[in-house]
Amino acid sequence: MNQAQFRMLTAAEQSLVVSTETKRIADLDEEALLALHDRVRRARNKYSKLYRRQAGAQVRTDAARGKASAKNANTATKAEIFEDALARVSRRLAVVAKES
């Protein structure tokens, strides 16, 4: 993720993404990882659903999917940022769960 993408997030969202960095999740136990996983998953779902709703509504207006998706690029970018964060937490959670 580059700085421009990071700056498009709110302060709370930035904090959530930072908390999923590999160094920060290395020492978390399984319960803490589950809680973090849930928070990140909810954020990812929020932006994924929002993107689909906005793009679907825009398709009706523009009569073209390409135009509709371009107008919601920021929402799609946020969904991707949280998808990457969720993947990091999921991988670490799988390792910790396997160990226990």
Short mmCIF file of C-alpha atoms in Angstrom, two decimals:
data_model
loop_
_atom_site.label_atom_id
_atom_site.label_comp_id
_atom_site.label_asym_id
_atom_site.label_seq_id
_atom_site.Cartn_x
_atom_site.Cartn_y
_atom_site.Cartn_z
CA MET A 1 0.00 0.00 0.00
CA ASN A 2 1.39 3.38 -0.91
CA GLN A 3 1.10 6.61 1.06
CA ALA A 4 -1.70 8.03 -1.11
CA GLN A 5 -3.84 4.98 -0.45
CA PHE A 6 -3.03 5.10 3.26
CA ARG A 7 -3.99 8.79 3.47
CA MET A 8 -7.43 8.11 1.95
CA LEU A 9 -8.34 6.11 5.07
CA THR A 10 -9.81 7.72 8.16
CA ALA A 11 -7.72 7.83 11.34
CA ALA A 12 -9.58 4.84 12.80
CA GLU A 13 -9.12 2.87 9.58
CA GLN A 14 -5.43 3.76 9.46
CA SER A 15 -5.05 2.53 13.02
CA LEU A 16 -6.78 -0.73 12.14
CA VAL A 17 -4.54 -1.31 9.11
CA VAL A 18 -1.39 -0.48 11.08
CA SER A 19 -2.44 -2.95 13.77
CA THR A 20 -2.34 -5.72 11.13
CA GLU A 21 1.33 -5.22 10.28
CA THR A 22 3.37 -8.40 10.58
CA LYS A 23 5.51 -7.04 13.42
CA ARG A 24 2.48 -6.01 15.45
CA ILE A 25 0.56 -9.27 15.13
CA ALA A 26 3.56 -11.51 15.80
CA ASP A 27 3.08 -11.46 19.57
CA LEU A 28 -0.72 -11.62 19.70
CA ASP A 29 -2.42 -14.67 21.14
CA GLU A 30 -5.24 -16.53 19.41
CA GLU A 31 -8.05 -14.60 21.10
CA ALA A 32 -6.55 -11.23 20.23
CA LEU A 33 -6.01 -12.37 16.65
CA LEU A 34 -9.63 -13.53 16.44
CA ALA A 35 -10.85 -10.14 17.65
CA LEU A 36 -8.61 -8.33 15.17
CA HIS A 37 -9.69 -10.68 12.39
CA ASP A 38 -13.33 -9.90 13.13
CA ARG A 39 -12.74 -6.12 13.07
CA VAL A 40 -10.80 -6.24 9.79
CA ARG A 41 -13.35 -8.60 8.20
CA ARG A 42 -16.20 -6.22 9.10
CA ALA A 43 -14.32 -3.28 7.55
CA ARG A 44 -13.57 -5.29 4.41
CA ASN A 45 -17.20 -6.38 4.09
CA LYS A 46 -18.40 -2.82 4.61
CA TYR A 47 -16.38 -1.45 1.71
CA SER A 48 -16.99 -4.45 -0.55
CA LYS A 49 -20.76 -4.14 -0.11
CA LEU A 50 -20.63 -0.37 -0.46
CA TYR A 51 -18.66 -0.66 -3.69
CA ARG A 52 -21.10 -3.19 -5.16
CA ARG A 53 -24.12 -1.07 -4.21
CA GLN A 54 -22.61 2.15 -5.57
CA ALA A 55 -21.42 0.52 -8.78
CA GLY A 56 -24.77 -1.21 -9.30
CA ALA A 57 -26.65 2.05 -8.89
CA GLN A 58 -24.21 3.84 -11.18
CA VAL A 59 -24.56 1.17 -13.89
CA ARG A 60 -28.25 2.02 -14.14
CA THR A 61 -27.36 5.68 -14.58
CA ASP A 62 -24.42 5.28 -16.98
CA ALA A 63 -25.58 2.11 -18.72
CA ALA A 64 -21.97 0.91 -18.64
CA ARG A 65 -20.09 -1.11 -16.04
CA GLY A 66 -16.70 0.39 -16.92
CA LYS A 67 -17.80 3.93 -16.17
CA ALA A 68 -19.54 2.84 -12.99
CA SER A 69 -16.51 1.08 -11.56
CA ALA A 70 -14.22 4.01 -12.35
CA LYS A 71 -16.40 6.40 -10.36
CA ASN A 72 -16.10 4.23 -7.25
CA ALA A 73 -12.36 3.66 -7.39
CA ASN A 74 -11.73 4.98 -3.85
CA THR A 75 -14.23 2.58 -2.34
CA ALA A 76 -12.73 -0.31 -4.30
CA THR A 77 -9.25 0.69 -3.14
CA LYS A 78 -10.37 0.69 0.49
CA ALA A 79 -11.89 -2.75 0.03
CA GLU A 80 -8.57 -4.01 -1.38
CA ILE A 81 -6.58 -2.47 1.47
CA PHE A 82 -8.74 -4.28 4.01
CA GLU A 83 -8.61 -7.49 1.97
CA ASP A 84 -4.81 -7.44 2.19
CA ALA A 85 -4.96 -6.69 5.91
CA LEU A 86 -7.40 -9.54 6.43
CA ALA A 87 -5.10 -11.92 4.58
CA ARG A 88 -2.19 -11.01 6.88
CA VAL A 89 -4.25 -11.59 10.01
CA SER A 90 -5.73 -14.82 8.63
CA ARG A 91 -2.30 -16.25 7.86
CA ARG A 92 -1.02 -15.43 11.34
CA LEU A 93 -4.20 -16.79 12.94
CA ALA A 94 -3.77 -20.06 11.05
CA VAL A 95 -0.20 -20.42 12.32
CA VAL A 96 -1.17 -19.68 15.93
CA ALA A 97 -4.18 -22.00 15.78
CA LYS A 98 -2.06 -24.79 14.38
CA GLU A 99 0.48 -24.35 17.17
CA SER A 100 -2.19 -24.65 19.83
#
